[in-house]
Short mmCIF file of C-alpha atoms and ligand atoms in Angstrom, two decimals:
data_model
loop_
_atom_site.label_atom_id
_atom_site.label_comp_id
_atom_site.label_asym_id
_atom_site.label_seq_id
_atom_site.Cartn_x
_atom_site.Cartn_y
_atom_site.Cartn_z
CA MET A 281 80.06 114.73 83.03
CA ALA A 282 77.57 113.20 84.28
CA GLN A 283 76.94 113.26 87.98
CA VAL A 284 76.58 109.88 90.07
CA GLU A 285 73.41 110.53 92.44
CA LEU A 286 74.37 110.13 96.41
CA LEU A 287 72.61 107.40 97.86
CA GLY A 288 70.47 107.98 100.93
CA GLU A 289 72.64 106.40 103.50
CA VAL A 290 75.80 108.80 102.55
CA THR A 291 73.99 111.73 102.36
CA LYS A 292 72.21 111.26 105.92
CA PHE A 293 75.81 109.84 107.27
CA VAL A 294 77.71 113.79 106.35
CA GLU A 295 74.20 115.52 107.60
CA GLY A 296 74.50 113.76 110.63
CA SER A 297 76.95 115.37 112.13
CA PRO A 298 79.63 112.70 111.87
CA GLN A 299 81.02 111.39 115.28
CA MET A 300 83.99 110.33 116.85
CA MET A 301 84.18 106.64 118.81
CA ILE A 302 85.59 106.71 122.32
CA GLY A 303 85.15 103.06 124.16
CA GLY A 304 81.72 102.25 122.08
CA ARG A 305 80.29 105.84 121.72
CA ARG A 306 79.45 107.97 119.02
CA THR A 307 80.78 111.36 120.76
CA GLY A 308 81.63 115.22 119.88
CA ALA A 309 84.90 116.44 121.41
CA ALA A 310 85.19 117.25 124.86
CA SER A 311 85.59 121.63 123.74
CA GLY A 312 82.23 121.06 121.47
CA LYS A 313 84.50 122.57 118.73
CA THR A 314 84.26 121.38 114.94
CA PHE A 315 86.18 122.18 111.54
CA GLU A 316 84.48 121.57 107.49
CA ALA A 317 85.73 118.20 106.09
CA VAL A 318 85.66 119.94 102.05
CA ASP A 319 84.71 118.51 98.97
CA PRO A 320 87.82 119.05 96.54
CA SER A 321 86.13 118.72 93.20
CA SER A 322 83.83 122.25 93.98
CA GLY A 323 85.84 123.27 97.29
CA LYS A 324 83.49 123.95 99.92
CA ALA A 325 82.43 122.52 102.31
CA PHE A 326 79.54 119.90 102.97
CA ALA A 327 79.81 118.21 106.63
CA GLU A 328 81.59 119.18 109.63
CA VAL A 329 83.06 116.85 112.30
CA PRO A 330 84.77 116.54 115.59
CA ARG A 331 87.91 118.56 116.45
CA GLY A 332 89.46 116.48 118.70
CA GLU A 333 92.38 117.48 120.97
CA VAL A 334 93.82 115.99 123.62
CA ALA A 335 91.54 115.72 125.84
CA ASP A 336 89.79 113.25 123.02
CA VAL A 337 93.02 111.46 123.10
CA ASP A 338 92.85 110.94 126.21
CA ALA A 339 89.17 109.79 126.72
CA ALA A 340 90.32 107.46 122.95
CA VAL A 341 93.51 106.46 125.01
CA ALA A 342 92.00 105.12 128.65
CA ALA A 343 89.21 103.88 126.43
CA ALA A 344 91.45 101.11 124.20
CA ARG A 345 94.06 100.80 127.87
CA GLU A 346 90.64 99.47 129.34
CA ALA A 347 89.39 97.00 126.66
CA PHE A 348 93.28 95.62 126.45
CA GLU A 349 94.10 94.94 129.92
CA ASP A 350 90.45 93.93 130.67
CA ARG A 351 91.07 90.92 127.71
CA ARG A 352 88.00 91.88 126.36
CA TRP A 353 89.42 91.19 123.08
CA THR A 354 92.70 90.11 122.64
CA GLY A 355 91.23 87.11 125.39
CA LEU A 356 88.64 86.05 123.14
CA ARG A 357 89.42 82.15 121.36
CA PRO A 358 91.41 82.94 118.18
CA GLY A 359 89.19 81.51 115.96
CA LYS A 360 86.51 84.37 117.50
CA ARG A 361 88.29 87.17 116.31
CA ALA A 362 89.65 85.84 113.05
CA GLU A 363 85.21 85.92 112.39
CA ILE A 364 84.98 89.13 113.74
CA LEU A 365 87.41 90.75 111.41
CA PHE A 366 86.09 88.66 108.64
CA LYS A 367 82.82 89.81 108.95
CA LEU A 368 84.19 93.68 108.98
CA GLY A 369 85.94 92.57 105.96
CA GLU A 370 82.84 91.81 104.39
CA LEU A 371 80.93 94.78 106.15
CA ILE A 372 83.16 97.06 104.40
CA LYS A 373 82.44 95.49 100.58
CA GLY A 374 79.21 95.37 101.95
CA HIS A 375 78.78 99.28 102.53
CA GLY A 376 81.35 99.64 99.39
CA ALA A 377 78.96 101.92 97.08
CA GLU A 378 77.93 104.10 100.33
CA LEU A 379 81.52 104.48 101.37
CA ALA A 380 82.90 105.04 97.95
CA GLN A 381 80.84 108.14 97.55
CA ILE A 382 81.74 109.56 101.80
CA GLU A 383 85.95 108.72 100.26
CA ALA A 384 85.26 110.76 96.75
CA LEU A 385 82.96 113.64 98.81
CA ASP A 386 86.23 114.06 101.44
CA SER A 387 89.30 113.21 99.29
CA GLY A 388 88.35 114.28 95.34
CA LYS A 389 89.70 110.40 94.33
CA PRO A 390 86.64 109.56 91.26
CA VAL A 391 84.11 107.65 92.92
CA LYS A 392 84.73 104.02 90.44
CA ILE A 393 88.75 104.23 91.51
CA ALA A 394 87.10 104.96 95.36
CA SER A 395 84.53 101.62 94.39
CA GLY A 396 88.15 99.29 94.19
CA GLU A 397 89.60 100.43 96.98
CA MET A 398 86.74 100.06 99.38
CA TRP A 399 86.88 96.61 97.87
CA ALA A 400 90.53 96.91 98.64
CA ALA A 401 89.80 97.92 102.08
CA GLY A 402 87.59 94.84 103.13
CA ASP A 403 89.78 92.44 101.81
CA VAL A 404 92.50 93.35 104.20
CA PHE A 405 90.91 92.64 106.63
CA ARG A 406 89.83 89.33 105.43
CA TYR A 407 93.54 88.42 104.81
CA TYR A 408 94.37 89.26 108.77
CA SER A 409 90.78 87.50 109.95
CA GLY A 410 93.33 84.84 108.34
CA TRP A 411 96.12 85.50 111.21
CA PRO A 412 94.60 85.40 114.81
CA THR A 413 94.42 81.49 114.76
CA LYS A 414 98.48 81.35 113.29
CA ILE A 415 100.26 83.45 116.13
CA TYR A 416 102.64 80.78 117.54
CA GLY A 417 105.27 80.80 120.92
CA GLU A 418 108.52 78.92 120.70
CA THR A 419 110.19 76.20 122.78
CA MET A 420 114.11 77.39 122.96
CA PRO A 421 116.69 74.31 123.75
CA SER A 422 117.53 73.83 127.16
CA ASP A 423 119.14 70.76 129.55
CA ASP A 424 116.26 68.65 131.40
CA SER A 425 116.10 71.13 134.15
CA LEU A 426 114.44 74.13 132.25
CA PHE A 427 111.79 73.87 130.33
CA VAL A 428 111.87 77.50 127.95
CA TYR A 429 109.06 78.60 126.19
CA SER A 430 108.32 81.74 124.22
CA LEU A 431 104.86 83.78 124.36
CA ARG A 432 104.06 86.92 121.12
CA GLU A 433 101.97 89.07 123.13
CA PRO A 434 100.51 92.27 121.52
CA ALA A 435 102.28 95.37 121.70
CA GLY A 436 99.36 96.95 123.73
CA VAL A 437 97.41 100.17 123.07
CA CYS A 438 98.65 101.20 119.30
CA GLY A 439 98.05 104.42 118.25
CA GLY A 440 97.75 104.95 114.43
CA ILE A 441 98.45 107.96 112.57
CA ILE A 442 96.73 108.18 109.31
CA PRO A 443 97.16 110.08 106.07
CA TRP A 444 94.38 111.19 103.50
CA ASN A 445 95.44 109.88 99.97
CA PHE A 446 93.70 106.36 100.54
CA PRO A 447 92.23 106.95 103.70
CA LEU A 448 89.86 103.61 104.33
CA VAL A 449 92.01 101.84 102.65
CA MET A 450 95.49 103.34 105.35
CA ALA A 451 92.94 103.16 108.19
CA ALA A 452 93.00 99.58 107.60
CA HIS A 453 97.01 98.65 107.27
CA LYS A 454 96.29 100.26 110.53
CA VAL A 455 93.35 99.00 112.25
CA ALA A 456 93.60 94.82 110.70
CA PRO A 457 97.17 93.94 111.45
CA ALA A 458 96.60 95.25 114.81
CA LEU A 459 93.48 93.78 116.03
CA ALA A 460 95.22 90.71 114.35
CA PHE A 461 96.90 90.64 116.41
CA GLY A 462 95.61 91.18 119.51
CA ASN A 463 95.95 95.20 120.11
CA THR A 464 93.61 97.78 120.89
CA MET A 465 93.65 100.86 118.65
CA VAL A 466 93.53 104.60 118.61
CA LEU A 467 93.46 105.86 114.85
CA LYS A 468 93.80 109.37 114.08
CA PRO A 469 92.42 109.42 110.48
CA ALA A 470 93.65 112.99 108.49
CA GLU A 471 91.93 116.46 108.87
CA GLN A 472 91.65 116.81 105.09
CA THR A 473 89.75 112.71 105.20
CA PRO A 474 88.39 112.00 108.28
CA LEU A 475 85.19 110.05 107.74
CA THR A 476 85.63 106.89 106.79
CA ALA A 477 87.34 105.98 109.78
CA LEU A 478 84.30 106.87 111.57
CA ARG A 479 82.06 103.94 109.70
CA LEU A 480 84.74 102.31 110.07
CA ALA A 481 84.64 101.98 113.66
CA GLU A 482 80.26 101.33 113.49
CA LEU A 483 80.97 99.20 111.19
CA SER A 484 83.41 97.07 113.60
CA LEU A 485 81.05 97.70 116.27
CA GLU A 486 78.33 96.09 114.21
CA ALA A 487 80.89 93.42 113.46
CA GLY A 488 80.96 92.36 116.82
CA VAL A 489 84.28 93.92 117.57
CA PRO A 490 84.44 95.14 121.81
CA GLU A 491 83.81 98.29 122.80
CA GLY A 492 86.35 100.01 123.16
CA VAL A 493 88.91 98.20 120.74
CA VAL A 494 88.79 100.74 117.75
CA ASN A 495 88.46 103.78 118.98
CA VAL A 496 88.69 107.02 116.84
CA VAL A 497 89.35 110.44 116.94
CA THR A 498 89.62 113.12 114.19
CA GLY A 499 91.39 116.33 114.52
CA PHE A 500 94.27 118.02 113.43
CA GLY A 501 98.28 116.70 113.54
CA GLU A 502 99.11 119.33 116.09
CA GLU A 503 96.57 118.98 117.91
CA ALA A 504 95.06 115.73 117.77
CA GLY A 505 97.56 113.88 115.98
CA GLN A 506 100.57 115.33 118.82
CA ALA A 507 98.36 114.62 121.88
CA LEU A 508 98.37 111.32 120.49
CA ALA A 509 102.49 110.58 119.48
CA ARG A 510 103.32 111.98 122.89
CA HIS A 511 100.80 110.25 124.79
CA HIS A 512 102.17 107.94 127.66
CA ASP A 513 99.31 105.21 128.29
CA VAL A 514 100.42 104.92 124.41
CA ASP A 515 102.50 101.82 123.28
CA LYS A 516 102.59 102.40 119.96
CA ILE A 517 102.68 104.47 117.49
CA ALA A 518 101.98 103.51 113.61
CA PHE A 519 102.03 106.08 111.14
CA THR A 520 101.92 107.21 107.50
CA GLY A 521 102.65 110.65 105.91
CA SER A 522 105.32 112.75 105.03
CA THR A 523 109.19 112.25 106.06
CA GLU A 524 108.80 115.79 107.66
CA VAL A 525 106.25 114.39 109.75
CA GLY A 526 108.06 111.36 110.81
CA ARG A 527 110.63 112.77 112.23
CA LYS A 528 108.56 114.97 114.50
CA ILE A 529 106.70 111.68 115.15
CA LEU A 530 109.63 109.93 116.69
CA HIS A 531 110.73 113.59 118.92
CA GLU A 532 106.89 113.42 120.72
CA SER A 533 107.12 109.53 121.16
CA GLU A 534 109.86 109.68 123.06
CA GLY A 535 108.48 110.50 126.19
CA ASN A 536 107.91 106.69 126.85
CA LEU A 537 110.06 105.36 124.10
CA LYS A 538 106.36 103.64 122.94
CA ARG A 539 107.37 101.50 119.73
CA VAL A 540 107.57 103.46 115.73
CA SER A 541 107.18 102.35 112.93
CA LEU A 542 106.38 104.76 110.04
CA GLU A 543 105.04 104.97 106.23
CA LEU A 544 107.55 107.80 104.66
CA GLY A 545 107.31 109.85 101.53
CA GLY A 546 108.73 108.93 98.11
CA LYS A 547 110.06 110.11 94.90
CA SER A 548 110.26 106.65 93.06
CA PRO A 549 112.71 106.14 90.17
CA ASN A 550 110.65 104.52 87.06
CA ILE A 551 113.00 103.27 84.55
CA VAL A 552 112.54 102.77 80.97
CA PHE A 553 115.16 100.89 79.55
CA SER A 554 115.96 100.21 75.09
CA ASP A 555 114.00 96.81 75.57
CA ALA A 556 111.14 97.68 76.82
CA ASP A 557 107.72 97.34 75.35
CA LEU A 558 107.45 100.68 74.59
CA ARG A 559 103.94 101.41 74.57
CA ARG A 560 103.31 98.78 77.87
CA ALA A 561 106.00 100.88 79.19
CA ALA A 562 104.19 104.37 78.88
CA LYS A 563 100.73 103.51 80.18
CA GLY A 564 102.58 101.90 83.50
CA SER A 565 104.41 104.62 83.77
CA MET A 566 101.90 107.15 83.19
CA LEU A 567 99.39 105.38 85.20
CA GLY A 568 102.20 104.65 88.17
CA VAL A 569 102.44 108.57 88.22
CA PHE A 570 99.81 110.14 87.96
CA MET A 571 96.99 107.28 89.68
CA ASN A 572 95.20 109.70 92.38
CA SER A 573 96.27 112.49 90.99
CA GLY A 574 99.66 111.37 92.37
CA GLN A 575 99.21 111.74 95.92
CA VAL A 576 100.88 108.10 96.11
CA CYS A 577 103.83 108.09 98.63
CA THR A 578 105.48 105.14 96.03
CA ALA A 579 104.44 107.26 92.50
CA GLY A 580 107.19 106.25 89.60
CA THR A 581 107.75 110.28 89.91
CA ARG A 582 111.40 110.27 88.09
CA ILE A 583 110.86 108.74 84.88
CA LEU A 584 114.70 107.26 83.99
CA VAL A 585 114.37 106.24 80.33
CA GLU A 586 117.77 105.72 78.46
CA SER A 587 118.31 108.63 76.07
CA SER A 588 118.07 105.68 72.61
CA ILE A 589 114.44 105.29 73.12
CA HIS A 590 113.66 108.31 75.04
CA ASP A 591 112.00 110.52 72.38
CA ASP A 592 109.85 108.00 71.15
CA PHE A 593 108.64 107.45 74.67
CA VAL A 594 108.12 110.72 76.47
CA SER A 595 106.28 110.65 72.73
CA SER A 596 103.74 107.90 74.07
CA LEU A 597 103.76 109.57 77.50
CA VAL A 598 102.53 112.75 76.49
CA ASP A 599 99.83 109.87 74.07
CA ALA A 600 99.53 108.14 77.27
CA THR A 601 99.02 111.66 79.32
CA GLY A 602 96.23 112.20 77.42
CA THR A 603 93.87 109.11 77.96
CA MET A 604 93.83 110.45 81.58
CA LYS A 605 90.53 112.07 81.42
CA LEU A 606 90.61 115.52 84.34
CA GLY A 607 87.60 115.28 86.41
CA PRO A 608 85.22 115.89 89.44
CA ALA A 609 85.10 112.72 91.83
CA LEU A 610 81.29 111.93 91.63
CA SER A 611 81.32 111.36 87.74
CA ASP A 612 81.57 107.87 87.17
CA GLU A 613 83.61 109.37 83.62
CA THR A 614 86.85 110.73 85.78
CA GLY A 615 89.97 108.63 85.46
CA MET A 616 92.14 111.81 87.79
CA GLY A 617 90.01 113.91 89.91
CA PRO A 618 91.65 117.01 92.40
CA VAL A 619 93.81 117.75 94.51
CA VAL A 620 93.28 117.04 97.68
CA SER A 621 93.47 120.54 99.25
CA SER A 622 93.81 124.01 98.69
CA GLU A 623 96.82 123.84 100.60
CA GLN A 624 98.17 120.99 98.57
CA LEU A 625 96.55 122.36 95.46
CA GLN A 626 99.66 125.40 95.85
CA ARG A 627 101.75 122.96 96.89
CA VAL A 628 101.81 120.68 93.36
CA THR A 629 101.78 124.15 91.35
CA GLY A 630 104.43 126.22 93.26
CA TYR A 631 107.15 122.25 92.46
CA ILE A 632 105.50 123.09 88.21
CA GLU A 633 106.74 126.72 88.54
CA ILE A 634 109.64 125.45 90.59
CA GLY A 635 109.81 122.88 87.80
CA LYS A 636 110.22 126.09 84.89
CA SER A 637 112.41 127.89 86.86
CA GLU A 638 115.58 125.38 87.03
CA GLY A 639 114.94 124.69 82.96
CA ALA A 640 112.64 121.38 82.46
CA GLU A 641 110.96 121.75 79.85
CA LEU A 642 107.49 121.48 79.99
CA VAL A 643 105.92 119.01 78.03
CA THR A 644 102.34 118.69 78.85
CA GLY A 645 100.08 119.80 81.50
CA GLY A 646 101.97 122.42 84.24
CA ASN A 647 98.37 124.27 84.98
CA ARG A 648 95.31 124.45 87.42
CA ALA A 649 92.66 122.82 85.16
CA GLN A 650 90.24 126.44 85.84
CA GLU A 651 87.72 125.15 83.08
CA LEU A 652 86.60 122.45 85.73
CA GLY A 653 85.96 125.69 88.13
CA ASP A 654 86.71 126.50 91.79
CA GLY A 655 87.60 122.74 92.45
CA TYR A 656 92.12 122.27 93.03
CA PHE A 657 92.45 120.67 89.74
CA VAL A 658 95.99 120.26 88.24
CA GLU A 659 96.19 118.74 84.85
CA PRO A 660 99.17 116.11 84.88
CA THR A 661 101.36 117.52 84.29
CA VAL A 662 105.70 115.98 82.03
CA PHE A 663 108.89 117.52 82.62
CA THR A 664 111.81 116.34 80.67
CA GLY A 665 115.61 117.49 80.31
CA VAL A 666 114.88 117.57 84.24
CA ASN A 667 118.08 116.44 85.48
CA ASN A 668 118.36 114.54 89.56
CA GLU A 669 120.44 117.08 91.32
CA MET A 670 116.94 119.20 90.72
CA ILE A 671 114.34 120.40 93.34
CA ILE A 672 111.73 118.52 91.04
CA ALA A 673 113.85 114.80 90.63
CA GLN A 674 114.57 115.45 95.19
CA GLU A 675 111.76 116.36 96.33
CA GLU A 676 108.04 114.97 97.04
CA ILE A 677 105.94 116.86 95.60
CA PHE A 678 102.44 114.87 95.97
CA GLY A 679 100.56 115.69 93.39
CA PRO A 680 100.33 114.51 89.68
CA VAL A 681 103.60 116.03 87.86
CA ALA A 682 106.72 113.46 86.32
CA ALA A 683 110.63 114.33 86.36
CA VAL A 684 111.82 112.29 82.79
CA MET A 685 116.27 112.09 83.04
CA GLU A 686 118.00 110.64 80.34
CA VAL A 687 119.67 107.74 81.56
CA ALA A 688 122.91 106.12 79.60
CA ASP A 689 122.38 102.16 81.01
CA VAL A 690 121.80 100.13 83.74
CA ASP A 691 125.00 100.96 86.24
CA GLU A 692 123.70 105.01 85.39
CA ALA A 693 119.94 103.89 85.78
CA ILE A 694 121.23 102.03 89.61
CA ALA A 695 123.33 105.03 90.03
CA VAL A 696 120.42 107.84 89.61
CA ALA A 697 117.60 105.89 91.01
CA ASN A 698 119.79 105.21 94.19
CA ASP A 699 120.45 109.26 94.21
CA SER A 700 117.22 110.42 96.53
CA ILE A 701 116.79 110.48 100.37
CA TYR A 702 113.64 108.04 100.37
CA GLY A 703 114.06 104.09 99.30
CA LEU A 704 110.15 103.60 99.02
CA ALA A 705 109.39 101.90 95.84
CA ALA A 706 110.66 101.89 92.21
CA ALA A 707 109.57 100.30 89.01
CA VAL A 708 111.58 98.73 85.78
CA TRP A 709 110.74 98.50 82.15
CA THR A 710 112.80 95.76 80.56
CA THR A 711 112.36 91.98 78.48
CA ASP A 712 116.17 91.45 79.71
CA LEU A 713 115.55 88.78 82.88
CA SER A 714 118.97 89.36 83.93
CA LYS A 715 118.42 93.22 84.15
CA ALA A 716 115.56 93.13 85.23
CA HIS A 717 116.95 90.97 88.70
CA ARG A 718 119.68 93.16 88.56
CA VAL A 719 118.37 95.93 89.01
CA ALA A 720 115.62 94.84 91.92
CA ARG A 721 119.14 93.71 93.81
CA GLY A 722 120.92 97.16 92.68
CA ILE A 723 117.79 99.44 94.44
CA ASN A 724 117.48 100.72 97.91
CA ALA A 725 113.78 100.74 98.36
CA GLY A 726 111.51 98.45 99.72
CA THR A 727 109.01 97.53 97.00
CA VAL A 728 110.69 97.23 93.05
CA TRP A 729 108.01 96.43 90.48
CA VAL A 730 109.25 94.81 87.31
CA ASN A 731 107.25 95.45 83.83
CA THR A 732 104.29 96.36 86.64
CA ALA A 733 103.96 99.12 88.89
CA GLY A 734 102.01 100.28 91.98
CA LEU A 735 100.48 96.58 93.30
CA TYR A 736 99.76 96.29 96.55
CA ASP A 737 98.65 92.77 97.98
CA PRO A 738 97.60 92.18 102.14
CA ALA A 739 99.83 89.20 101.62
CA VAL A 740 102.76 91.40 100.03
CA SER A 741 105.06 93.18 102.96
CA TYR A 742 105.35 97.09 102.05
CA GLY A 743 107.94 100.12 104.03
CA GLY A 744 110.59 102.22 103.45
CA TYR A 745 114.41 101.74 103.14
CA LYS A 746 116.36 104.91 104.24
CA GLN A 747 114.38 108.23 105.22
CA SER A 748 111.43 106.48 103.71
CA GLY A 749 110.56 105.11 106.91
CA PHE A 750 111.43 101.70 109.16
CA GLY A 751 109.11 98.91 110.05
CA ARG A 752 107.00 96.42 107.63
CA GLU A 753 103.22 96.44 107.37
CA LEU A 754 101.49 93.94 105.99
CA GLY A 755 102.78 90.38 105.08
CA LYS A 756 104.25 88.71 107.62
CA HIS A 757 106.50 91.02 108.56
CA SER A 758 103.15 92.83 110.55
CA MET A 759 103.70 90.41 113.19
CA GLU A 760 107.29 92.28 114.25
CA THR A 761 105.33 95.42 113.84
CA TYR A 762 102.12 94.92 116.35
CA THR A 763 103.27 91.66 118.57
CA GLN A 764 106.03 91.48 121.15
CA THR A 765 108.12 88.32 122.56
CA LYS A 766 108.63 86.96 126.53
CA SER A 767 110.64 84.15 127.27
CA VAL A 768 108.84 82.08 130.24
CA TRP A 769 112.23 80.23 132.04
CA VAL A 770 110.42 77.39 134.14
CA SER A 771 112.58 74.94 136.33
CA LEU A 772 111.85 71.69 136.09
CA LYS A 773 113.50 70.68 139.16
P1 LIG B 1058 100.93 115.35 104.28
O1 LIG B 1058 102.04 115.92 104.57
O2 LIG B 1058 101.05 114.22 103.35
O3 LIG B 1058 99.72 116.03 104.34
P2 LIG B 1058 101.85 114.44 106.88
O4 LIG B 1058 102.53 113.66 106.94
O5 LIG B 1058 101.15 115.87 106.87
O6 LIG B 1058 100.46 114.41 105.85
O7 LIG B 1058 100.18 114.13 108.19
C1 LIG B 1058 99.72 113.13 107.93
C2 LIG B 1058 98.99 112.36 108.90
O8 LIG B 1058 99.91 112.95 110.32
C3 LIG B 1058 97.50 113.46 109.84
O9 LIG B 1058 97.08 112.94 110.39
C4 LIG B 1058 97.89 114.66 110.63
O10 LIG B 1058 97.22 115.08 111.11
C5 LIG B 1058 98.98 113.86 111.22
N1 LIG B 1058 100.19 114.70 112.21
C6 LIG B 1058 100.61 116.14 111.40
N2 LIG B 1058 100.88 116.67 111.77
C7 LIG B 1058 101.15 116.18 113.28
C8 LIG B 1058 102.34 116.05 114.55
N3 LIG B 1058 103.07 116.88 115.00
N4 LIG B 1058 101.91 114.80 115.41
C9 LIG B 1058 101.41 114.25 115.08
N5 LIG B 1058 100.48 114.28 114.13
C10 LIG B 1058 100.53 114.31 113.06
#
């Protein structure tokens, strides 16, 4: 396969020992420790990254606190903050090719897809650049002796802890709204994919974000992540990751009762009714589960198909799956890259074995793609004959594995869809308008797609029901996540 040549900036960045950003200064870990960034396409290390621990988190939180209290960011004219955030979005887009290559190396996602994500990350900043000028308080009803109003103020120092599946996009989902609503931030990217967050911190300074407003500490979850979640001078934690770690974050953050928002896992139903446009539904369902090698919280991994079309649909789904070209991230021809790490490879192939032992029928895939060498490649895999009690129907696999189940009608589809601890997203494929809306209303999930799957937009709120988390990100609802209100009583006597 044709390998994309690395840009000079990328080589310089990865070979120049990437540094954390604390108080506007590029810095290594206080301990001097580092860890390896590994390319999932080859299984080889390609960079050394600072291994931040408690001392580094302390320094970053102190920098963010100072920047918050002296109001170097919060106190700027809203139009100025808007201008800087817009510029940061444009800088991300301008550096899109370089960032996409770094992301592809670090996460294993195909470089073409990474390019689209870099654009999307820039777009999140562009969207949020509209917000600093639109944050209003309210005037409350009162008698003539009083004037009562509210101020909408930032939450304070925010910690962002993010996963490895969409590294820069996730960083943007945290940093852009936090900054738009006047907060300062310490970001802890995932240890598997720390690099683009470090470039984001550098670009934020270039855009004019004052020093200390965006700090990035790289390191492990049990070290840097835990230190941030526990920190008594952090006012709010915004976390995206697994439900298991979300639960830990809740415990870790209890010391100072900081505010927490959690975007957690999912096991999303993708429902195909007999009146759907079958080919479109098959292609959409395939992309909905295999996009990003299935490492998507909202992936439609439980494919519920009306019995009367089951066999036809499965055959279309298998055909569509055959078009997904597995290969290294730095090839222009790749549609699906490796999974992110050797741990993830073990986890996903382990679930495939569980599926087989539970009696599900493997209709395509099911193996590590050995022919691609030492990279962490897993074939796109489809199981049929699954029932909703099976482990592969209940647990989040976070890899390219689809579980197809038969349902008799709308009522059974809704019941099975909701029979899960998760409630992040769902997709429904039908040409019957009433059915589409009925299902959308019946499903307990934060997002429902009709005749499409996997769409996002910074203007559209995102978040989970049930154990998929709480709090909403993006759109106008992120204002509640990143601000607090103060009521002011003034006597007019
Ligand atoms: P995944 O399970 O998909 O690898 P995780 O939910 O484990 O993702 O990790 C998401 C983020 O949470 C990462 O940045 C990771 O370092 C961090 N993390 C993991 N464990 C903890 C913890 N105990 N406290 C705080 N952060 C953590």
